[in-house]
Coordinates of C-alpha atoms in Angstrom, one line a residue:
Chain A
M1 CA -18.1 6.4 32.1
M2 CA -21.4 4.4 32.1
N3 CA -22.9 2.3 34.0
S4 CA -22.7 -1.3 32.5
D5 CA -24.1 -4.6 33.6
K6 CA -20.9 -6.8 33.1
V7 CA -17.5 -6.1 31.9
L8 CA -15.6 -8.1 29.9
D9 CA -11.9 -8.2 30.3
A10 CA -10.1 -9.0 26.7
K11 CA -6.8 -7.4 26.6
G12 CA -3.7 -8.6 25.4
L13 CA -6.1 -10.9 23.1
A14 CA -5.8 -11.0 19.1
C15 CA -8.4 -11.2 16.7
P16 CA -10.6 -13.1 16.3
M17 CA -10.7 -13.3 20.4
P18 CA -12.1 -10.2 21.5
I19 CA -15.1 -10.8 19.2
V20 CA -15.7 -14.7 20.1
K21 CA -15.7 -13.4 24.3
T22 CA -17.8 -10.7 23.5
K23 CA -20.7 -12.6 22.1
K24 CA -20.4 -15.4 24.6
A25 CA -20.5 -13.1 27.1
M26 CA -23.5 -11.4 25.2
N27 CA -25.1 -14.7 25.6
E28 CA -25.4 -14.6 29.4
L29 CA -27.5 -10.9 29.2
E30 CA -30.8 -9.9 28.8
S31 CA -31.7 -7.9 26.3
G32 CA -31.1 -4.0 26.9
Q33 CA -28.2 -4.7 29.4
V34 CA -25.0 -3.6 28.8
L35 CA -21.8 -5.3 28.0
E36 CA -18.2 -3.1 29.2
I37 CA -15.7 -4.5 26.8
H38 CA -11.9 -3.4 27.2
A39 CA -9.5 -5.1 24.4
T40 CA -6.2 -3.4 23.2
D41 CA -6.0 -5.0 19.5
K42 CA -6.4 -2.1 17.1
G43 CA -9.1 -3.8 15.0
A44 CA -11.4 -4.5 17.4
K45 CA -13.1 -1.4 16.9
A46 CA -13.7 -1.8 13.9
D47 CA -15.2 -5.1 13.7
L48 CA -17.5 -4.6 17.3
T49 CA -19.0 -2.1 15.7
A50 CA -19.8 -4.7 12.4
W51 CA -20.4 -6.8 14.6
A52 CA -23.3 -5.3 16.6
K53 CA -24.8 -4.0 13.7
S54 CA -24.7 -7.3 12.3
G55 CA -26.1 -8.6 15.4
G56 CA -28.7 -6.0 16.2
H57 CA -26.8 -4.5 19.5
D58 CA -26.3 -1.1 20.3
L59 CA -22.7 0.2 20.5
V60 CA -23.6 2.9 22.3
N61 CA -20.3 4.9 23.4
H62 CA -16.2 3.8 23.5
A63 CA -13.9 5.4 24.3
E64 CA -9.9 5.0 24.6
E65 CA -7.7 5.0 27.5
G66 CA -4.0 4.6 26.6
D67 CA -3.6 1.6 24.6
V68 CA -6.9 0.5 26.5
L69 CA -9.9 0.9 24.1
K70 CA -13.6 0.9 25.8
F71 CA -17.2 -0.3 25.0
W72 CA -20.5 -0.2 25.6
I73 CA -22.4 -2.3 23.9
K74 CA -26.1 -2.5 24.4
K75 CA -28.2 -6.1 23.2
G76 CA -30.9 -6.2 21.0
Chain B
M1 CA -7.4 -32.0 7.5
P2 CA -4.8 -29.7 8.0
V3 CA -5.0 -25.8 7.1
T4 CA -1.5 -24.8 5.1
P5 CA -0.4 -20.9 5.1
M6 CA 0.6 -19.6 2.2
T7 CA 2.9 -16.9 1.9
T8 CA 2.5 -13.8 0.7
K9 CA 5.1 -14.7 -1.8
E10 CA 3.4 -17.5 -3.6
V11 CA -0.3 -15.5 -3.8
A12 CA 1.6 -12.5 -5.2
K13 CA 3.2 -15.7 -8.1
K14 CA -0.9 -16.8 -8.4
V15 CA -1.6 -13.1 -9.1
I16 CA 1.0 -12.1 -11.3
N17 CA 0.3 -15.2 -13.0
K18 CA -2.9 -14.6 -13.0
E19 CA -4.4 -17.9 -12.0
S20 CA -7.1 -18.7 -11.0
F21 CA -8.7 -19.2 -7.6
F22 CA -11.2 -18.5 -4.5
I23 CA -10.8 -15.6 -1.8
L24 CA -12.6 -15.8 1.3
D25 CA -12.4 -12.8 2.6
V26 CA -13.7 -12.7 6.6
R27 CA -12.8 -9.3 7.3
N28 CA -15.9 -6.6 7.6
E29 CA -17.9 -5.1 5.1
D30 CA -16.1 -2.2 5.0
A31 CA -12.0 -2.7 5.1
F32 CA -13.0 -5.7 2.2
Q33 CA -14.7 -3.0 -0.1
D34 CA -11.6 -0.8 0.9
W35 CA -8.8 -2.6 0.3
K36 CA -8.4 -5.9 -0.7
V37 CA -5.9 -8.9 -2.6
E38 CA -6.3 -8.0 -6.7
G39 CA -6.2 -10.4 -9.0
E40 CA -7.5 -11.1 -13.1
N41 CA -8.7 -14.3 -12.3
V42 CA -9.7 -14.2 -8.2
Q43 CA -13.4 -14.9 -7.6
Y44 CA -14.3 -13.8 -3.9
L45 CA -16.8 -14.0 -0.9
N46 CA -16.6 -11.5 2.1
I47 CA -17.9 -12.2 5.4
P48 CA -16.7 -11.7 8.3
Y49 CA -16.0 -14.4 10.6
F50 CA -18.0 -12.9 13.7
D51 CA -20.8 -14.4 11.7
L52 CA -18.9 -17.9 10.9
L53 CA -18.6 -18.1 15.1
D54 CA -21.6 -20.7 15.2
G55 CA -20.7 -22.3 12.1
V56 CA -19.5 -22.5 8.5
E57 CA -22.1 -24.8 7.1
E58 CA -24.5 -22.3 5.4
I59 CA -21.9 -20.5 3.3
L60 CA -20.7 -24.0 2.1
P61 CA -22.7 -24.2 -1.0
Q62 CA -21.2 -20.3 -1.8
L63 CA -17.1 -22.2 -2.0
P64 CA -16.3 -23.8 -5.8
Q65 CA -15.8 -27.7 -4.7
D66 CA -12.8 -27.9 -7.8
K67 CA -10.9 -24.7 -7.0
E68 CA -8.4 -23.8 -3.7
V69 CA -9.8 -21.3 -1.2
L70 CA -7.3 -18.8 0.7
V71 CA -8.9 -17.0 3.8
I72 CA -7.8 -13.7 4.1
C73 CA -8.4 -11.9 7.1
A74 CA -6.6 -8.4 8.4
K75 CA -4.2 -10.3 11.0
E76 CA -4.3 -13.8 10.1
G77 CA -5.9 -15.2 13.3
S78 CA -9.1 -15.1 12.3
S79 CA -8.1 -17.0 9.0
I80 CA -7.0 -19.6 10.9
M81 CA -10.3 -20.5 13.0
V82 CA -12.2 -19.7 9.4
A83 CA -9.6 -22.3 8.2
E84 CA -9.8 -24.7 10.8
M85 CA -13.9 -24.9 10.4
L86 CA -13.8 -25.1 7.2
S87 CA -11.7 -27.9 7.1
E88 CA -13.2 -30.0 9.1
E89 CA -16.3 -29.9 6.6
G90 CA -13.9 -31.9 4.7
L91 CA -12.4 -28.3 2.5
T92 CA -9.1 -28.1 1.6
V93 CA -8.2 -24.3 2.2
S94 CA -4.9 -22.9 3.0
Y95 CA -5.2 -18.7 4.3
L96 CA -2.9 -16.3 4.2
Q97 CA -0.4 -16.5 6.7
G98 CA 0.2 -12.7 8.2
G99 CA -2.9 -11.5 6.7
M100 CA -3.9 -8.8 4.8
K101 CA -0.6 -6.7 6.9
A102 CA 1.6 -9.4 5.5
W103 CA 0.5 -8.7 2.1
S104 CA 0.5 -4.5 2.0
E105 CA 4.3 -5.3 3.2
H106 CA 5.0 -8.0 0.3
L107 CA 8.3 -6.9 -2.2
E108 CA 8.3 -8.6 -5.1
P109 CA 11.8 -8.0 -7.3
V110 CA 11.2 -8.3 -10.5
K111 CA 14.4 -7.4 -13.2
V112 CA 13.3 -4.5 -15.6
G113 CA 16.3 -4.7 -17.7
D114 CA 20.2 -4.4 -18.4
L115 CA 21.9 -1.1 -19.0
K116 CA 24.1 -0.4 -21.8
D117 CA 27.6 -1.3 -19.1
G118 CA 26.8 -4.0 -18.0
G119 CA 24.3 -2.8 -15.1
E120 CA 20.7 -3.3 -14.2
L121 CA 17.9 -1.8 -12.8
Y122 CA 15.3 -4.0 -10.9
Q123 CA 11.9 -2.8 -9.6
F124 CA 10.2 -3.6 -6.4
V125 CA 6.3 -4.5 -7.1
R126 CA 4.9 -3.7 -3.6
I127 CA 2.4 -6.1 -4.6
G128 CA -0.7 -5.3 -1.8
K129 CA -0.5 -1.7 -1.6
G130 CA 0.7 -0.4 -5.7
C131 CA 3.9 1.2 -4.7
L132 CA 6.8 0.5 -6.6
S133 CA 10.9 1.2 -6.0
Y134 CA 13.5 1.2 -7.9
M135 CA 17.2 -0.6 -7.7
V136 CA 20.1 0.6 -10.3
V137 CA 23.2 -1.6 -10.1
S138 CA 26.6 -1.0 -12.0
N139 CA 29.4 -2.3 -11.3
G140 CA 29.1 -3.3 -7.7
E141 CA 27.1 0.1 -6.6
A142 CA 23.7 0.6 -6.4
A143 CA 21.1 3.5 -5.7
L144 CA 18.0 3.4 -4.2
I145 CA 14.8 5.1 -5.6
D146 CA 11.8 5.6 -3.3
A147 CA 12.2 2.5 -1.2
T148 CA 9.4 1.5 1.3
R149 CA 9.7 1.5 4.8
M150 CA 11.1 -2.4 4.2
T151 CA 14.8 -2.1 4.3
D152 CA 16.0 -4.9 5.3
V153 CA 14.5 -6.5 2.1
Y154 CA 16.5 -3.4 -0.3
M155 CA 19.3 -4.4 2.1
D156 CA 19.1 -8.1 2.0
F157 CA 19.2 -8.2 -2.2
A158 CA 21.8 -5.6 -2.8
K159 CA 23.9 -8.4 -0.6
E160 CA 23.3 -10.7 -2.6
I161 CA 24.2 -9.6 -5.8
S162 CA 27.6 -8.1 -3.8
A163 CA 26.3 -4.2 -4.3
T164 CA 27.3 -1.4 -2.2
I165 CA 24.0 0.7 -1.8
T166 CA 26.1 4.4 -1.9
H167 CA 23.0 6.9 -3.1
V168 CA 19.3 6.9 -1.6
F169 CA 16.5 9.2 -3.5
D170 CA 12.5 10.0 -2.8
T171 CA 11.6 11.3 -6.0
H172 CA 9.3 13.3 -3.7
L173 CA 7.8 13.8 0.2
H174 CA 5.6 10.7 0.2
A175 CA 2.5 10.7 1.2
D176 CA 0.6 7.3 1.2
H177 CA 3.3 5.5 2.4
I178 CA 6.7 5.6 5.1
S179 CA 9.5 5.8 3.1
G180 CA 13.3 4.3 4.3
G181 CA 14.9 6.7 2.1
R182 CA 16.8 7.9 5.5
Q183 CA 17.3 4.9 7.3
I184 CA 18.8 3.6 4.6
A185 CA 21.1 5.6 3.5
E186 CA 22.2 6.0 7.7
A187 CA 22.6 2.3 7.6
V188 CA 24.5 1.8 4.7
N189 CA 26.6 5.8 4.9
A190 CA 24.7 6.4 1.7
T191 CA 23.5 9.7 0.5
Y192 CA 20.2 10.6 1.0
W193 CA 18.7 13.0 -1.8
L194 CA 15.6 14.9 -1.5
P195 CA 14.3 17.3 -3.3
P196 CA 14.7 20.9 -1.2
K197 CA 11.4 22.2 -2.2
D198 CA 9.5 19.2 -0.2
A199 CA 12.1 19.3 2.0
A200 CA 11.4 22.4 3.1
E201 CA 10.0 21.1 7.1
V202 CA 12.3 18.4 7.3
V203 CA 14.0 17.8 10.7
F204 CA 17.3 16.1 9.1
Q205 CA 20.8 16.4 7.1
Y206 CA 20.3 15.4 2.9
E207 CA 21.3 16.5 -0.3
P208 CA 18.9 18.5 -2.3
L209 CA 18.4 17.0 -5.6
E210 CA 18.5 19.4 -8.1
E211 CA 18.0 19.9 -11.7
G212 CA 21.8 19.2 -13.0
N213 CA 22.8 17.4 -10.4
D214 CA 24.1 14.5 -11.9
V215 CA 24.6 11.4 -10.0
M216 CA 27.7 8.7 -10.8
I217 CA 26.6 5.0 -10.0
G218 CA 29.8 3.2 -10.5
N219 CA 32.1 4.1 -12.5
T220 CA 30.5 3.9 -15.4
T221 CA 28.1 5.9 -17.7
I222 CA 25.4 5.3 -15.7
Q223 CA 24.1 8.6 -14.8
I224 CA 20.8 9.8 -12.6
Q225 CA 19.5 13.6 -14.1
P226 CA 16.7 14.8 -11.6
L227 CA 14.3 16.7 -13.7
Y228 CA 12.3 19.4 -12.3
S229 CA 8.8 18.2 -12.7
P230 CA 6.0 19.6 -10.3
G231 CA 2.4 18.5 -9.8
H232 CA 1.9 16.1 -7.3
T233 CA 4.4 17.9 -4.5
I234 CA 5.7 21.1 -5.3
G235 CA 9.4 19.4 -5.3
S236 CA 8.6 16.3 -7.6
T237 CA 11.9 15.0 -9.4
S238 CA 12.0 12.5 -12.0
F239 CA 15.3 10.1 -13.4
I240 CA 16.0 9.9 -16.7
I241 CA 18.8 6.6 -16.0
D242 CA 20.9 5.1 -18.6
D243 CA 19.4 7.4 -21.4
T244 CA 16.5 4.6 -21.3
Y245 CA 14.3 5.0 -18.7
L246 CA 12.2 7.4 -17.0
L247 CA 11.5 7.3 -13.6
S248 CA 8.2 8.9 -13.2
G249 CA 7.4 9.6 -9.7
D250 CA 4.4 10.0 -8.9
I251 CA 3.1 12.7 -11.7
L252 CA 2.4 9.7 -14.3
F253 CA 1.5 6.6 -14.0
I254 CA -0.1 3.5 -16.5
D255 CA -3.6 4.2 -16.6
S256 CA -3.9 7.5 -14.7
I257 CA -1.6 10.7 -13.5
G258 CA -0.7 12.1 -10.8
R259 CA -2.8 13.9 -8.0
P260 CA -1.8 17.0 -6.8
D261 CA -4.3 17.8 -4.0
L262 CA -2.1 15.3 -1.1
A263 CA 0.5 17.9 0.1
G264 CA -0.9 21.0 -0.9
L265 CA -3.9 22.7 -2.5
A266 CA -5.5 21.1 -5.9
E267 CA -5.8 24.5 -7.3
D268 CA -2.4 25.5 -7.0
W269 CA -0.4 22.8 -8.4
V270 CA -2.8 22.0 -11.8
G271 CA -1.0 24.0 -12.9
D272 CA 2.7 23.3 -13.0
L273 CA 1.3 18.9 -13.3
R274 CA -0.3 20.3 -16.7
E275 CA 3.3 21.9 -17.7
T276 CA 5.2 18.4 -16.5
L277 CA 3.0 16.4 -18.5
Y278 CA 1.9 18.3 -21.6
K279 CA 5.3 20.9 -21.8
R280 CA 8.5 19.0 -20.1
Y281 CA 7.2 15.5 -20.8
K282 CA 6.3 15.5 -24.6
A283 CA 9.7 17.5 -24.8
L284 CA 11.1 13.5 -23.8
S285 CA 11.9 10.6 -26.1
D286 CA 9.2 8.6 -27.3
E287 CA 11.1 5.9 -26.5
L288 CA 12.0 6.2 -22.5
I289 CA 10.4 3.6 -21.1
V290 CA 8.1 4.8 -17.6
L291 CA 9.3 3.5 -14.7
P292 CA 5.8 5.2 -12.1
A293 CA 6.6 4.9 -8.0
H294 CA 2.9 3.2 -8.4
F295 CA 0.1 1.5 -10.1
M296 CA -3.6 1.2 -9.3
I297 CA -5.1 -1.5 -11.4
M298 CA -3.7 -5.3 -11.7
E299 CA -4.3 -5.0 -15.0
E300 CA -1.0 -2.4 -15.5
L301 CA 1.3 -5.1 -14.9
N302 CA 3.2 -6.6 -17.4
E303 CA 3.0 -10.4 -18.1
D304 CA 6.6 -10.7 -15.8
G305 CA 4.6 -8.5 -13.0
S306 CA 6.6 -5.6 -13.6
V307 CA 5.0 -2.0 -14.8
S308 CA 6.6 -0.3 -17.3
E309 CA 5.3 1.6 -21.3
K310 CA 7.0 3.1 -23.5
L311 CA 6.5 7.1 -22.9
G312 CA 5.2 7.3 -26.5
T313 CA 2.9 4.6 -25.8
L314 CA 1.7 6.3 -22.8
S315 CA 1.0 9.9 -24.4
E316 CA -0.7 8.0 -27.2
K317 CA -3.3 5.1 -24.4
N318 CA -3.5 8.0 -21.3
H319 CA -6.2 9.7 -21.0
G320 CA -4.7 12.0 -18.5
L321 CA -1.7 13.0 -21.2
N322 CA -5.0 13.7 -24.5
I323 CA -7.1 16.4 -22.7
E324 CA -6.7 19.2 -25.4
D325 CA -8.5 21.3 -23.6
E326 CA -6.7 23.0 -20.1
A327 CA -10.1 24.2 -18.6
V328 CA -11.1 20.3 -18.4
F329 CA -7.9 18.9 -17.0
R330 CA -8.4 21.2 -14.5
E331 CA -11.9 20.4 -14.1
M332 CA -10.5 16.3 -14.1
V333 CA -7.7 16.7 -11.4
T334 CA -9.4 18.7 -9.3
G335 CA -12.8 18.3 -9.5
N336 CA -13.0 14.6 -9.2
L337 CA -10.5 13.8 -7.0
P338 CA -10.5 9.6 -4.9
P339 CA -10.3 10.0 -1.0
Q340 CA -7.3 10.5 0.4
P341 CA -4.8 8.2 1.7
N342 CA -4.6 6.7 5.2
A343 CA -3.1 8.5 7.5
Y344 CA -1.6 10.6 4.6
Q345 CA -1.2 13.9 7.1
E346 CA 0.8 12.0 10.3
I347 CA 2.7 10.0 6.9
R348 CA 4.5 13.3 5.6
E349 CA 5.1 13.9 8.5
T350 CA 6.9 10.8 9.4
N351 CA 9.0 11.1 6.3
M352 CA 9.6 14.7 7.2
G353 CA 11.2 13.3 10.3
K354 CA 8.7 15.4 12.7
I355 CA 7.5 11.9 14.7
T356 CA 8.7 8.4 14.6
P357 CA 6.0 6.1 15.1
D358 CA 6.6 2.1 16.3
D359 CA 6.7 0.2 13.9
E360 CA 2.8 -1.3 14.7
K361 CA 1.2 2.1 14.2
Q362 CA 4.0 2.5 11.1
R363 CA 1.6 -0.8 9.1
E364 CA -1.2 0.7 10.6
M365 CA -0.7 3.9 9.2
E366 CA 0.0 2.0 5.9
I367 CA -3.1 0.2 6.0
G368 CA -4.5 0.9 2.8
P369 CA -4.3 1.2 -1.3
N370 CA -2.1 4.1 -2.4
R371 CA -4.6 6.1 -3.9
C372 CA -1.8 9.0 -5.4
A373 CA -3.5 9.5 -8.8
V374 CA -6.4 10.9 -10.3
R375 CA -8.0 9.0 -13.6

């Protein structure tokens, strides 16, 4: 498990909402802080990876626990 | 202005008619590069939806004013969001209903021809994934070949033309898509046939599809002659229907040939592939109309959206049938293989009945192009 500064619950949400909410939550963090995201949308993995890259953030870790996909993104 | 959904059927029609339109694909770049809605007169712009969350003003200059814009994403949610934003800027836009997921599942039935006794042969074009399946109809009976998992489409179609499905075949154990054959056979109490050499590990009952076991459809002379033609898989079997059509499975395509590596070792099967294409097929009539189980590029479609070509024409024009030197042939089919289809091992296990993924998982396993050919 990783430490995070904020946890976003995006479970049950369909695309594009996980990214919309992630972006909003990220705006409230300082550079270097880590956002933890929980999602169930299968497309979230590829999209969050690509989004983090294009936004200059760092996807530091991800994990699958049952149906839940977890992501840790460090703000760039 | 309201945004309007466009169905997969409408998009398929545009593509088949080679209409000119503009696609704004809002999936991420990897997904777009891997697989998209193909069309000969389609222009594309790929901007991931997450780059448009703050507004679409920046991309407006890149969109045409005089052409219809169709927004596409994986499932449809993001394309609706982007389409609405564009609409607020005054553009007339639509989105692909159900997204690429629905596109992958769309089947377009096309009549390929009449049979000598008054029966008909239909080709079901899975335009988004490039899979082709067939229905042979004669005197109220129907046979299905290489059916996809969209089983309702075939059963509804048979009902519409008042035919009973009595035989269901798979030319080989598929690695790129999940077969609907067994499920349909069970639902309508038809016989399900598989080549035994491909079925060594299957966990269900089937009839062995072997050379010499001709099957009658209707009470007339439509024969489905299994023709052992290994090479893509060890069991791959072709059919000659009504002395006119050669259903070549994944052995011979219009502009390419089958790859020998998806179920075993390319090195082991390339010899069989060579034998089938250069000896067994060459011994057949040039007049036979080849109906393959796949197409790879839109250029392989005929005017009416069907995929077919005379064997004699393919003998002249298909590069894979014109490599005299066996060593060069070996190098081409084993040395230069494209990436494998998505989840192909799991798809094979599903087709063997070893695993039973739920519908959502099956959809996901089939995402992307078929990739069964070498060119």
